[in-house]
Short mmCIF file of C-alpha atoms and ligand atoms in Angstrom, two decimals:
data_model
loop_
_atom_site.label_atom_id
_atom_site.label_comp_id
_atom_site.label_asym_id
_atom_site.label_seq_id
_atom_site.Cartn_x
_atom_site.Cartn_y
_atom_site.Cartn_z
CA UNK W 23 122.60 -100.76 -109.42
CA UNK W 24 119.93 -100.94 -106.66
CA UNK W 25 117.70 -103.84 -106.95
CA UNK W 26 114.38 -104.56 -107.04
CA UNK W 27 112.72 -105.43 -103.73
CA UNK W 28 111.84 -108.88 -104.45
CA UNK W 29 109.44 -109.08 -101.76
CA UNK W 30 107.56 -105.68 -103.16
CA UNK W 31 107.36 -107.45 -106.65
CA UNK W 32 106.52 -110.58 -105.58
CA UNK W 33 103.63 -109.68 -102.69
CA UNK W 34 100.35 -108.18 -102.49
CA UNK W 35 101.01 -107.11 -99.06
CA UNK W 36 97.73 -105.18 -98.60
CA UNK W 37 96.08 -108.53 -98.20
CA UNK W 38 96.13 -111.39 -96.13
CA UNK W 39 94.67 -114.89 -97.37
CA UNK W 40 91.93 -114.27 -94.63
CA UNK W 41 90.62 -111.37 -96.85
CA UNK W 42 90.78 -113.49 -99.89
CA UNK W 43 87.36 -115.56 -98.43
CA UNK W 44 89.31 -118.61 -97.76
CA UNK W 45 87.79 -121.35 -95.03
CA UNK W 46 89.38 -120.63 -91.63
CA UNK W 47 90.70 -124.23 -91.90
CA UNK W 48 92.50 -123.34 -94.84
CA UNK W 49 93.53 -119.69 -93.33
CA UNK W 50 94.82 -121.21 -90.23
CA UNK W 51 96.83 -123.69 -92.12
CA UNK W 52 98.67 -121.45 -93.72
CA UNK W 53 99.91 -119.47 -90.92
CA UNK W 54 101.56 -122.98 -89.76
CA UNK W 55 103.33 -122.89 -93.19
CA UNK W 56 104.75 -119.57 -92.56
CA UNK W 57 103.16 -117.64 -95.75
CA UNK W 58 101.95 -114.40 -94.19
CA UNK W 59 100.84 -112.04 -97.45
CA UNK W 60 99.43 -113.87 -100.69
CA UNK W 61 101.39 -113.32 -103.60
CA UNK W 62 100.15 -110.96 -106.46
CA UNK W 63 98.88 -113.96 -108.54
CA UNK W 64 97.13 -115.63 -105.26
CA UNK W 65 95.06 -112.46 -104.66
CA UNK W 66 94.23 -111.62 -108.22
CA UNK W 67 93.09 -115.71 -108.29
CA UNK W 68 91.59 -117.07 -105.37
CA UNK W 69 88.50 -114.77 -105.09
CA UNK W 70 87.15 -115.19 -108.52
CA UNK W 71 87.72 -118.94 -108.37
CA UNK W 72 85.91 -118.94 -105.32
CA UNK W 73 82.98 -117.69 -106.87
CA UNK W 74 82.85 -120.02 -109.09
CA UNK W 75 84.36 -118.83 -112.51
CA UNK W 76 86.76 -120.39 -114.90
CA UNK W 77 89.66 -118.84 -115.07
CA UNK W 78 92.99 -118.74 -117.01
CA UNK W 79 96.21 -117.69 -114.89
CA UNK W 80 99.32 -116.64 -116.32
CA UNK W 81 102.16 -115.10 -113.54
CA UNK W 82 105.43 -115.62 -113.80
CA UNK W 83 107.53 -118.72 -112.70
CA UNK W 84 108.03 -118.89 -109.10
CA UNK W 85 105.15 -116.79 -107.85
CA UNK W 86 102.79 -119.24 -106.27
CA UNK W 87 100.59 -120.30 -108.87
CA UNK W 88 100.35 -124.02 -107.28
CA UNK W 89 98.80 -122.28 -104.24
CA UNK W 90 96.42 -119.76 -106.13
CA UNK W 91 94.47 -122.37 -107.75
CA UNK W 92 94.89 -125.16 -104.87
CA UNK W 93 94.36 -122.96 -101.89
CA UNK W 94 90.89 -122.32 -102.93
CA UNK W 95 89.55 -125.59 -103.80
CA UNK W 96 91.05 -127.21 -100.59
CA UNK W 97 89.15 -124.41 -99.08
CA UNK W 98 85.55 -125.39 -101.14
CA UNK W 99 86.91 -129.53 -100.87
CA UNK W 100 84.27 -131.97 -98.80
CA UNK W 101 85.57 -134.14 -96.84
CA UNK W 102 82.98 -136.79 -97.85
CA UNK W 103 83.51 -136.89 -101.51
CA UNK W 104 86.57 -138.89 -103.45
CA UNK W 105 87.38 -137.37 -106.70
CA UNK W 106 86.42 -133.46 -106.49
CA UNK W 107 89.13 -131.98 -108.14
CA UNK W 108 91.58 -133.36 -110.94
CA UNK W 109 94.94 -131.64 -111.57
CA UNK W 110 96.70 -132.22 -114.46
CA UNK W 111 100.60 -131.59 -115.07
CA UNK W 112 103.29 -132.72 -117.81
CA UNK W 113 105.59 -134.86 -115.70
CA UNK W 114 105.53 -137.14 -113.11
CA UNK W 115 108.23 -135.13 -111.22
CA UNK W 116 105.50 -132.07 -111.23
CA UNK W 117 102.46 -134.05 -110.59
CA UNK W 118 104.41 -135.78 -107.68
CA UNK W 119 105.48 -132.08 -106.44
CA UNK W 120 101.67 -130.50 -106.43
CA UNK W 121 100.21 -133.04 -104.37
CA UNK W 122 102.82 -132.95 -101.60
CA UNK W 123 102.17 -128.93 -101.81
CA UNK W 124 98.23 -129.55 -101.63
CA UNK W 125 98.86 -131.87 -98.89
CA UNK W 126 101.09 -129.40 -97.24
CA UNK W 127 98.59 -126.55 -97.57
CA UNK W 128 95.59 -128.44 -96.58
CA UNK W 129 97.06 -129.84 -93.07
CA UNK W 130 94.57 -128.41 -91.38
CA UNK W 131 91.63 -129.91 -93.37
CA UNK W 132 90.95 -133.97 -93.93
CA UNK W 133 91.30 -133.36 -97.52
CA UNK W 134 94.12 -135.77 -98.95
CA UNK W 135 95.42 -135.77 -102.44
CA UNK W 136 96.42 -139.02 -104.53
CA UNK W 137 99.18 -139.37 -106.95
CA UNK W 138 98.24 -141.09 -110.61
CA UNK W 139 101.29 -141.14 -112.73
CA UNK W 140 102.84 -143.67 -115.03
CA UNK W 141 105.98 -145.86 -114.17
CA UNK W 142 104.51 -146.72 -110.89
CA UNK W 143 102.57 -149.31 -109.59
CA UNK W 144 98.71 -148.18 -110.29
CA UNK W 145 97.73 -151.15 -107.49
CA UNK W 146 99.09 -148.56 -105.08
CA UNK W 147 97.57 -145.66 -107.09
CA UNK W 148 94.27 -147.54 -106.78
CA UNK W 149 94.78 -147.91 -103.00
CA UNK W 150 95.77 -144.32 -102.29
CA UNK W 151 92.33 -143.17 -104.35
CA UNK W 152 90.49 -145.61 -101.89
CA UNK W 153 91.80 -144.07 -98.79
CA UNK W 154 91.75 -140.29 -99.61
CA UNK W 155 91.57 -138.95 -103.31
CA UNK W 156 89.42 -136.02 -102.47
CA UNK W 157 91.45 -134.50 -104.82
CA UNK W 158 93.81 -136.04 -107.24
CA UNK W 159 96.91 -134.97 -109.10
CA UNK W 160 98.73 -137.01 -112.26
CA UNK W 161 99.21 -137.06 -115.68
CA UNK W 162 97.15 -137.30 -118.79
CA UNK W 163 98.42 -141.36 -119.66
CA UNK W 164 97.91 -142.73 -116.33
CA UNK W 165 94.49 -140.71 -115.76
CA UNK W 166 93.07 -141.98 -118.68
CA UNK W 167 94.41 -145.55 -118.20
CA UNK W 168 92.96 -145.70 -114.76
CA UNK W 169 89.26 -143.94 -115.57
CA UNK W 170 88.73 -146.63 -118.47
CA UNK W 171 89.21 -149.00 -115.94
CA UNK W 172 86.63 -147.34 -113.85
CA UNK W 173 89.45 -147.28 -110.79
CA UNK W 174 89.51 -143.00 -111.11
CA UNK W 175 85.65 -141.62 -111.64
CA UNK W 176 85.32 -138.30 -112.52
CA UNK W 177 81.34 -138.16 -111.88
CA UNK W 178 82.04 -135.76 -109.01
CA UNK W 179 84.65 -133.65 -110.28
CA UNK W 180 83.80 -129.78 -109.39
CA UNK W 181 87.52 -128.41 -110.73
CA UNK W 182 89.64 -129.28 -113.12
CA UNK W 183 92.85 -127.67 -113.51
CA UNK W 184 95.54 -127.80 -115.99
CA UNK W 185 99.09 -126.84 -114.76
CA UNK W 186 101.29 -125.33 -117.45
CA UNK W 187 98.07 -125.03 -119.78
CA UNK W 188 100.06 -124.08 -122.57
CA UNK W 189 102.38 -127.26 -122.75
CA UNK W 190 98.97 -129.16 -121.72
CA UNK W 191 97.45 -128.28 -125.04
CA UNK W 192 100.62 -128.44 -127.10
CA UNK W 193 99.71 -130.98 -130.03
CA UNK W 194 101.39 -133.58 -128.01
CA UNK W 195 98.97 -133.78 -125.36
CA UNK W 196 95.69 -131.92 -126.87
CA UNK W 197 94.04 -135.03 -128.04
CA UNK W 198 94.36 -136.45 -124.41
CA UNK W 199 93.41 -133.63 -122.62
CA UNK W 200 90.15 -132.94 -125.14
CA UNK W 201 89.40 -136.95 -124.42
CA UNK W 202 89.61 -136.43 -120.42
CA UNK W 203 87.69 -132.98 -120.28
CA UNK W 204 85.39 -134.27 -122.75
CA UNK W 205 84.66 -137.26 -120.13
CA UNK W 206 83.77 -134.78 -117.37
CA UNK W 207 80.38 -135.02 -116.69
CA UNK W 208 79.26 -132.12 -114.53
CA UNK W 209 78.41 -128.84 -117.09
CA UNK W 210 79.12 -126.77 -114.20
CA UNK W 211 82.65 -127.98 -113.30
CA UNK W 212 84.69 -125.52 -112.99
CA UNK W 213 88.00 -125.32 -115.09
CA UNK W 214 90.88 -123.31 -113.98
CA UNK W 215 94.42 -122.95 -116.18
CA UNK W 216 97.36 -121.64 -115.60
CA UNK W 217 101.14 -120.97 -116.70
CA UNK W 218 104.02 -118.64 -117.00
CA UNK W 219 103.67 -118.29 -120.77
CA UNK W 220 100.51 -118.41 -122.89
CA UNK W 221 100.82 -117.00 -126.64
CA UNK W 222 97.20 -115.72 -128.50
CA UNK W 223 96.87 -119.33 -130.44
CA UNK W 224 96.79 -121.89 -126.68
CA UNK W 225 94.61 -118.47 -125.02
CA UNK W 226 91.93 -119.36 -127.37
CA UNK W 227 92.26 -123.19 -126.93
CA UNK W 228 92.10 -122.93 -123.83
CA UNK W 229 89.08 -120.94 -123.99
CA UNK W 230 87.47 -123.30 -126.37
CA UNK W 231 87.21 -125.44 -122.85
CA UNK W 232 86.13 -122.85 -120.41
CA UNK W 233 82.41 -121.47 -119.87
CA UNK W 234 81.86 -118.33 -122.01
CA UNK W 235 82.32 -116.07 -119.04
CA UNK W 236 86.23 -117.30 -118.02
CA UNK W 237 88.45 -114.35 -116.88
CA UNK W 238 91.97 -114.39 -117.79
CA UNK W 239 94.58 -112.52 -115.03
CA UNK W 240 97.86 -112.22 -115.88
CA UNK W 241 100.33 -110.29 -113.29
CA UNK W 242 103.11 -110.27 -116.21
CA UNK W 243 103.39 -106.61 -117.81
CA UNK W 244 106.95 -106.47 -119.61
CA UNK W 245 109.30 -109.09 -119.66
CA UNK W 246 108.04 -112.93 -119.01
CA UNK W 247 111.74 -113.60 -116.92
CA UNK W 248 111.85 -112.78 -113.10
CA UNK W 249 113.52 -109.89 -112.38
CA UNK W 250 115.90 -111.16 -109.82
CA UNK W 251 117.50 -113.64 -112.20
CA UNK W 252 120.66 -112.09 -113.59
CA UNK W 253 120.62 -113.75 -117.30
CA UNK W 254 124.11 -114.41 -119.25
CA UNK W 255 125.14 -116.13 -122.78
CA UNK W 256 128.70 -117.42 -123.81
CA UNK W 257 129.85 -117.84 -126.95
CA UNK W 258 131.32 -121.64 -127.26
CA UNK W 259 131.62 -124.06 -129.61
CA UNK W 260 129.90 -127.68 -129.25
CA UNK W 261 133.49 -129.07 -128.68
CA UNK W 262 134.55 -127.07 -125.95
CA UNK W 263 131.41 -126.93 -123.66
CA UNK W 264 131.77 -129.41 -121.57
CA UNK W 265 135.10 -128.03 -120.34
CA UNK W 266 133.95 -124.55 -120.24
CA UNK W 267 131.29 -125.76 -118.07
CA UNK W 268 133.74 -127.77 -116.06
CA UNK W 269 135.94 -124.26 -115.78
CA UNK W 270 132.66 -122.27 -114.27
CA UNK W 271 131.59 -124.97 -112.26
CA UNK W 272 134.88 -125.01 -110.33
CA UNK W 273 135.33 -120.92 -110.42
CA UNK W 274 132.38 -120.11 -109.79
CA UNK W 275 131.45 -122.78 -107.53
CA UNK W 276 128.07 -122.39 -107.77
CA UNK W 277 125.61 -124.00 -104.57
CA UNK W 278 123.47 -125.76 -106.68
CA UNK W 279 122.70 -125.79 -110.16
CA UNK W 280 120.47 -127.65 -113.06
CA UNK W 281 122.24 -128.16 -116.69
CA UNK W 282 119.83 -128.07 -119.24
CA UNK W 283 120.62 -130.18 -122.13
CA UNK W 284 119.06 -130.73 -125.29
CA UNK W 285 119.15 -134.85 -125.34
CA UNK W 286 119.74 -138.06 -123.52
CA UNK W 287 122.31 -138.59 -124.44
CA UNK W 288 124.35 -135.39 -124.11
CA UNK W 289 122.98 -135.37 -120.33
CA UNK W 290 124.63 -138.87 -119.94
CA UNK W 291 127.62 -137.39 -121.36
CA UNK W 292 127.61 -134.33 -119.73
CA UNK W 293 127.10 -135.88 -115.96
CA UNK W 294 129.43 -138.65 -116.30
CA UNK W 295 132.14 -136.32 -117.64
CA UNK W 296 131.43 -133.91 -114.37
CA UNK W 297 131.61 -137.26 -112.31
CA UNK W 298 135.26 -138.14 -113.92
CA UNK W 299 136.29 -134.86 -112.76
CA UNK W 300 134.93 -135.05 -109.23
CA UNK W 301 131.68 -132.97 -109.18
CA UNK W 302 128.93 -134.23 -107.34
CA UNK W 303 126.39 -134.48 -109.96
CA UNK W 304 123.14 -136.61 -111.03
CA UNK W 305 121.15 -136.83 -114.35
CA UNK W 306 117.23 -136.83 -114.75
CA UNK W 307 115.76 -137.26 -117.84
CA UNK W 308 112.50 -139.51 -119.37
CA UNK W 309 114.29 -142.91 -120.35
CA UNK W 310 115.17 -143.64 -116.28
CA UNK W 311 112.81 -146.02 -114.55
CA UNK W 312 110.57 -143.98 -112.50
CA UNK W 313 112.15 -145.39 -108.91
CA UNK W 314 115.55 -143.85 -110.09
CA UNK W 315 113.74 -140.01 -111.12
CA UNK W 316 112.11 -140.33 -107.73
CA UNK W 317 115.33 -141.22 -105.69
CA UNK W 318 117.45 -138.58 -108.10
CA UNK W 319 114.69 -135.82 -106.89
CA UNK W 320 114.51 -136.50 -103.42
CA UNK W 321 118.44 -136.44 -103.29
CA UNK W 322 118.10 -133.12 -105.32
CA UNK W 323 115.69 -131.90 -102.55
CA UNK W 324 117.89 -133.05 -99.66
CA UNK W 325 120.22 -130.94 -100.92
CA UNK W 326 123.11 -134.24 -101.39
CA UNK W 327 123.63 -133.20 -105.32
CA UNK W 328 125.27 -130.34 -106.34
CA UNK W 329 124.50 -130.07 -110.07
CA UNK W 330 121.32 -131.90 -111.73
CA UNK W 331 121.92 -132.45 -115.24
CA UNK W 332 118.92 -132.57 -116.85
CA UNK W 333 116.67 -132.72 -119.81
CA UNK W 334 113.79 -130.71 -120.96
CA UNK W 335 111.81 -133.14 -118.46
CA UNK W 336 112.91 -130.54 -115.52
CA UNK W 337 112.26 -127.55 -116.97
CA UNK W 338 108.49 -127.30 -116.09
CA UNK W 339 107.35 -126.16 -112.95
CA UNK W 340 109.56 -128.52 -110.10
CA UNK W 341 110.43 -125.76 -107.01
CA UNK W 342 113.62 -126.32 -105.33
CA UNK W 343 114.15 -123.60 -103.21
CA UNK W 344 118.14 -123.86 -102.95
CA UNK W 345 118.37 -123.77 -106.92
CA UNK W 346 121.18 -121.12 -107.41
CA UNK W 347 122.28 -121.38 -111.03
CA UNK W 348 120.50 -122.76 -114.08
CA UNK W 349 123.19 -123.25 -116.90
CA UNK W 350 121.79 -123.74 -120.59
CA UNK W 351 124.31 -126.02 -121.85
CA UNK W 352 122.46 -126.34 -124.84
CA UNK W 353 119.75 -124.13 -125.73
CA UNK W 354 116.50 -125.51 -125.64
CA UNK W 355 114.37 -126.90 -128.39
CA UNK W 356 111.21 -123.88 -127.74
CA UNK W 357 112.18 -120.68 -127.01
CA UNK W 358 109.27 -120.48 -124.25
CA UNK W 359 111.34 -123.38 -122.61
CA UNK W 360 113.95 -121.12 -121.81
CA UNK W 361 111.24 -118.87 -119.63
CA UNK W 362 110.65 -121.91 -118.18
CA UNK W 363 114.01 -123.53 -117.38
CA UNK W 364 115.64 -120.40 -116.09
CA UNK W 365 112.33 -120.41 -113.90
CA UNK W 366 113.55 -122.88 -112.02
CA UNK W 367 116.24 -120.52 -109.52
CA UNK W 368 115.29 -117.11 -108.30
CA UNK W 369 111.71 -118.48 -107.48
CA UNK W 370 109.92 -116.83 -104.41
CA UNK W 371 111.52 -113.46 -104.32
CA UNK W 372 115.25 -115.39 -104.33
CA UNK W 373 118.30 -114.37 -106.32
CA UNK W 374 119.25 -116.32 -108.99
CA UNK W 375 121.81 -116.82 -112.17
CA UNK W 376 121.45 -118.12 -115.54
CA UNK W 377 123.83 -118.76 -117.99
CA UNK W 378 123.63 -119.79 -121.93
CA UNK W 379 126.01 -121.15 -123.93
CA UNK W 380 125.38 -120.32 -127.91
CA UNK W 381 127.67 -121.85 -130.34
CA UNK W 382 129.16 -119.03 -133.11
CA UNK W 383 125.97 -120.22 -135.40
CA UNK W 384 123.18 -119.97 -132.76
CA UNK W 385 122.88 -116.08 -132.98
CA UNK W 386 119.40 -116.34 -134.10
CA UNK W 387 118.37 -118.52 -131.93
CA UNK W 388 119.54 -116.13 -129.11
CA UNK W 389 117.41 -113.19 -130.34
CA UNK W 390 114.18 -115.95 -130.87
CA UNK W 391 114.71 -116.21 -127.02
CA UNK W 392 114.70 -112.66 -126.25
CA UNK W 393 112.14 -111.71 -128.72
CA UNK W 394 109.88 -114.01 -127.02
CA UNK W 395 111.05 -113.76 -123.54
CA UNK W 396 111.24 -109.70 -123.58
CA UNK W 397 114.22 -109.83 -121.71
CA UNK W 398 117.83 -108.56 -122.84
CA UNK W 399 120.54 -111.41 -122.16
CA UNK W 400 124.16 -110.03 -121.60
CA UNK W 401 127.30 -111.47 -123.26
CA UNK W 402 129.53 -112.49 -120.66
CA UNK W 403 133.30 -113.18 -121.36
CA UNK W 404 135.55 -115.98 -119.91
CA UNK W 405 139.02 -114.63 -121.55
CA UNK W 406 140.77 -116.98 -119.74
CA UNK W 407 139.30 -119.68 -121.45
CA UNK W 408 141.20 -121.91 -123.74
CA UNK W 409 139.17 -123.26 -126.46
CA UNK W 410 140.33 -126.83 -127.87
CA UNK W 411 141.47 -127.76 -131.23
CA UNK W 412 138.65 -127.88 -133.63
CA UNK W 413 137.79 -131.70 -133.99
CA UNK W 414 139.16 -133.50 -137.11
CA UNK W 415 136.09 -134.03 -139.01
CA UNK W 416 134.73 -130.57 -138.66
CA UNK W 417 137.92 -129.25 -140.15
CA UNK W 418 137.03 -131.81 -142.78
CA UNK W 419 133.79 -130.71 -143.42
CA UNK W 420 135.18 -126.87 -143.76
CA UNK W 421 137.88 -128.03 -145.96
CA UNK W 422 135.01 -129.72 -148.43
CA UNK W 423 131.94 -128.00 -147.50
CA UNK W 424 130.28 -131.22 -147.14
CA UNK W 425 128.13 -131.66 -143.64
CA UNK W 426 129.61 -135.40 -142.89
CA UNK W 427 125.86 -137.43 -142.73
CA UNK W 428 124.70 -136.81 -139.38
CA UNK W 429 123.74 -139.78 -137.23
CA UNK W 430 120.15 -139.71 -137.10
CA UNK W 431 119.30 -137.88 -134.01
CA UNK W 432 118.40 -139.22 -130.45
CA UNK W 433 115.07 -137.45 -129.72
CA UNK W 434 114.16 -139.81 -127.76
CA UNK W 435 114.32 -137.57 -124.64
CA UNK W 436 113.09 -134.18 -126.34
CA UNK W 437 110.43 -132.60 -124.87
CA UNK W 438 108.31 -133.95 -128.07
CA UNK W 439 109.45 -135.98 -130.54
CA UNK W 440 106.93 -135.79 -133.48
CA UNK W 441 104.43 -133.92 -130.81
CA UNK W 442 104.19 -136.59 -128.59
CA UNK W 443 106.01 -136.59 -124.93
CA UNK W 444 108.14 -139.62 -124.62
CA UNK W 445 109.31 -138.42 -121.22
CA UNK W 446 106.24 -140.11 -119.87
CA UNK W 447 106.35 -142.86 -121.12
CA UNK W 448 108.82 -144.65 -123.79
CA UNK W 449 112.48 -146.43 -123.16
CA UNK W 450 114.96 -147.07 -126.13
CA UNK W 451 113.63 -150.12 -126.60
CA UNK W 452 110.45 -149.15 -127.78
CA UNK W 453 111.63 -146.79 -129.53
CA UNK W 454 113.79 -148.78 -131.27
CA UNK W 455 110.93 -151.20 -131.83
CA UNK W 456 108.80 -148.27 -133.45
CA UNK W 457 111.48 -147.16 -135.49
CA UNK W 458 113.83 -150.11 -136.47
CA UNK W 459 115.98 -147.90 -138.83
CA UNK W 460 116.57 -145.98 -135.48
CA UNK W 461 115.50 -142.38 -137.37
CA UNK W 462 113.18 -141.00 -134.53
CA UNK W 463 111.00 -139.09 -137.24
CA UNK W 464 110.66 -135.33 -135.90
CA UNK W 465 107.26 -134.49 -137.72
CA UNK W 466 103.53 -136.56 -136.67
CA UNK W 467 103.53 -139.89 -137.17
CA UNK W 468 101.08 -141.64 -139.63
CA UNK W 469 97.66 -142.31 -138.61
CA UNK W 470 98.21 -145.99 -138.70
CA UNK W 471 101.05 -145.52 -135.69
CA UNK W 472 98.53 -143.24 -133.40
CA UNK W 473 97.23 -145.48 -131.27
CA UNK W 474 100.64 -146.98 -130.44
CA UNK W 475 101.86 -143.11 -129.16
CA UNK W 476 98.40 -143.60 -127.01
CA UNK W 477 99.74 -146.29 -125.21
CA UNK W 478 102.57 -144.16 -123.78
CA UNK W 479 102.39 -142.68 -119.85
CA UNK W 480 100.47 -145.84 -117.67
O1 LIG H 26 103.87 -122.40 -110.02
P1 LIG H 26 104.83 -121.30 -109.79
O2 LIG H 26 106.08 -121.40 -110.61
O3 LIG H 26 104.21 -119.94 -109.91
O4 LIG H 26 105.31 -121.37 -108.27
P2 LIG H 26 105.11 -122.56 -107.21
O5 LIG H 26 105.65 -123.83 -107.75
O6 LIG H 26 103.73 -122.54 -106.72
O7 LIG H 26 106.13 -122.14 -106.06
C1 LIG H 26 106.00 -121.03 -105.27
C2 LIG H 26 106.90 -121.13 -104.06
O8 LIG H 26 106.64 -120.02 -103.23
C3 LIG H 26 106.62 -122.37 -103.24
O9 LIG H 26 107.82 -122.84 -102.68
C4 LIG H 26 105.69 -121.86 -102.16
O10 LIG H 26 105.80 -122.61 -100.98
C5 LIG H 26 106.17 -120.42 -101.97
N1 LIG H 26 105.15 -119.42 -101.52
C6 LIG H 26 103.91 -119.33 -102.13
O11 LIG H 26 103.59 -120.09 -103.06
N2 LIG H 26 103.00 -118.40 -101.70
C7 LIG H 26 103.30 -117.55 -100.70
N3 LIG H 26 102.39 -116.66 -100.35
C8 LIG H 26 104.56 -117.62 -100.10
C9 LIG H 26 105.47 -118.58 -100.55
MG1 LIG H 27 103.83 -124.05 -111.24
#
């Protein structure tokens, strides 16, 4: 089958950023970081942000949309002025990622970019905003934290951008985001959103924030999956998994992959059962201290781990270029996450694999993923794989037809447990402190418990 040319899809190569009314700063910058032709989403964005309108952005993952929205407010940044532009992203790991990108981009300008985030020292934070700060990137529990203390002023914000808009304004983080935008003094701020996926219900949200004459440009027509990523499910039971993934990972031997699990705890699980068996692999996921996600991603970067096993906490927006396989081991919680974590190889016009595994029951689930994805996801067969027994007690629970009482679930690490992200913020500790009986509840909590869920992310 002939494929695509990446670059074709990928590039609006009748343009160059010069024609897209960029500073020359910013234009000469960019030659220095080797991009030559904006990407489809970069040329559709940049000129109507640069004169001056809200916009929404939805392209697909992997096309550039850090640099649409950031290349033209580094362009339109003073030099003079802390505080001009506030991006906000889910996790630390992304917020971290943006600002070294806006940094990168803006070499050629004095505009510098400081980190607020939770899990880190905000003395430094505070330091960082004193030095530079012209713009500032972090997420919505550290932001907040640090503008009640008057450390982070947003009296001379001119843009304000939300990255992955739709998980932004998910209920877990809406009443955050409405208390920070609400805070933003200047009418005529410009607000600029974007993400791969967007349904009807966050477009009009999102909306609700924007000036009445905000332009939404999608480059997505079809399927919301990037071409070049060659998608595959297996049928396996829960049981035999981990050794099926063992099998591929050895086979296959992919360069470097991410395993997506559904919990913690099965990423624990998962990574020190790879480690038993010689694979050079790390975990990430929300209930490490913030030094150890830092030191796991930088490894990850430098290319010294060969499979990431992670939670839903990577599945947003991180770019690592070498990514060659994303594998599913459990499908995730949202369908739209799958968009998103399969996102995370073939970005940039680069090849890339995924593969699912679907226990016998998840059929459903599957087609909930392709409905929403629009993309058709092959079977692929392992015959030589030897399934395991069945365990005891699910022969058990066949033989009576009684479902054994499950152990209350660890959602601790779930992209939201009740709504709320504890990936920014909570350890097992609290959790076990907010919940003594140790049943993480899965729907809102009470009113009486809000303000406690505020706390989370400094
Ligand atoms: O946010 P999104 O998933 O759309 O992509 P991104 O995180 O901005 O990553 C895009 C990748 O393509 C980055 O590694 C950029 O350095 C690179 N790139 C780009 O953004 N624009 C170009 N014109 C060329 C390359
Ligand atoms: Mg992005």
């Amino acid at each position: 089958m002939a494929q695509a040319d990446p670059n074709q899809e990928l590039f609006d190569t009748s343009k160059t950023f010069a024609d897209l009314g960029l500073s020359e700063k910013v234009v000469d910058g960019l030659t220095a970081t080797g991009f030559e032709h904006p990407t489809g989403i970069q040329a559709a964005l940049i000129p109507p942000i640069i004169a001056g309108k809200d916009v929404i952005g939805q392209a697909k993952t992997g096309t550039g949309k850090t640099a649409a929205f950031g290349l033209p407010i580094l362009s339109q940044a003073d030099p003079a002025v802390r505080g001009q532009a506030l991006v906000l992203t889910p996790t630390r790991e992304l917020a971290n990622q943006v600002a070294a990108e806006l940094d990168n981009l803006g070499r050629a300008t004095n505009i510098r970019t400081s980190v607020i985030i939770g899990g880190e020292s905000s003395r430094d934070q505070q330091k960082s905003l004193a030095k530079g700060g012209h713009l500032v990137v972090g997420t919505p529990g550290r932001v907040m934290d640090l503008h009640s203390r008057r450390q982070l002023s947003f009296n001379d914000l001119k843009f304000v951008v939300l990255d992955e808009v739709d998980r932004m304004l998910d209920i877990g983080f809406r009443d955050d985001i409405r208390r920070i935008l609400k805070a933003i003094p200047n009418p005529d701020r410009q607000t600029i959103f974007v993400s791969a996926t967007m349904d009807v219900q966050i477009e009009r949200l999102a909306r609700s924030f924007m000036k009445s004459d905000s332009e939404k440009i999608t480059t997505v027509s079809g399927s919301l999956t990037v071409a070049m990523v060659d998608q595959k499910y297996l049928t396996v039971e829960n049981w035999d998994k981990r050794s099926l993934l063992l099998m591929m990972l050895k086979r296959e031997k992919p360069e470097t992959s991410v395993v997506f699990c559904r919990t913690k705890a099965t990423v624990a699980k998962v990574r020190s059962y790879l480690k038993d068996k010689g694979i050079n692999a790390a975990e990430l996921h929300g209930n490490l201290d913030q030094s150890r996600r830092n030191k796991v991603m930088a490894r990850f970067r430098d290319e010294g781990i060969d499979v990431l096993v992670a939670s839903d906490v990577a599945a947003r927006g991180l770019d690592v270029d070498h990514i060659t396989h994303v594998i599913n081991y459990d499908l995730p919680e949202d369908p739209e996450n799958y968009i998103h974590r399969i996102g995370r190889t073939a970005r940039a016009g680069r090849k890339g694999i995924a593969w699912t595994f679907v226990t016998p029951e998840q059929g459903q689930m599957l087609t909930e993923v392709e409905k929403m994805s629009g993309a058709l996801i092959e079977k692929m067969e392992y015959p030589d794989f030897k399934p395991g027994p069945i365990p005891k007690g699910v022969l058990e629970e066949r033989a009576t037809g009684v479902k054994k009482r499950e152990k209350p679930r660890d959602l601790s690490d779930r992209a939201t447990v009740g709504g709320v992200n504890p990936a920014d913020g909570y350890s097992d500790d609290e959790l076990k402190a907010m919940f003594p009986d140790g049943k993480i509840p899965t729907t809102l909590p009470p009113k009486t418990l809000g303000s406690r869920f505020k706390r989370r992310g400094r």
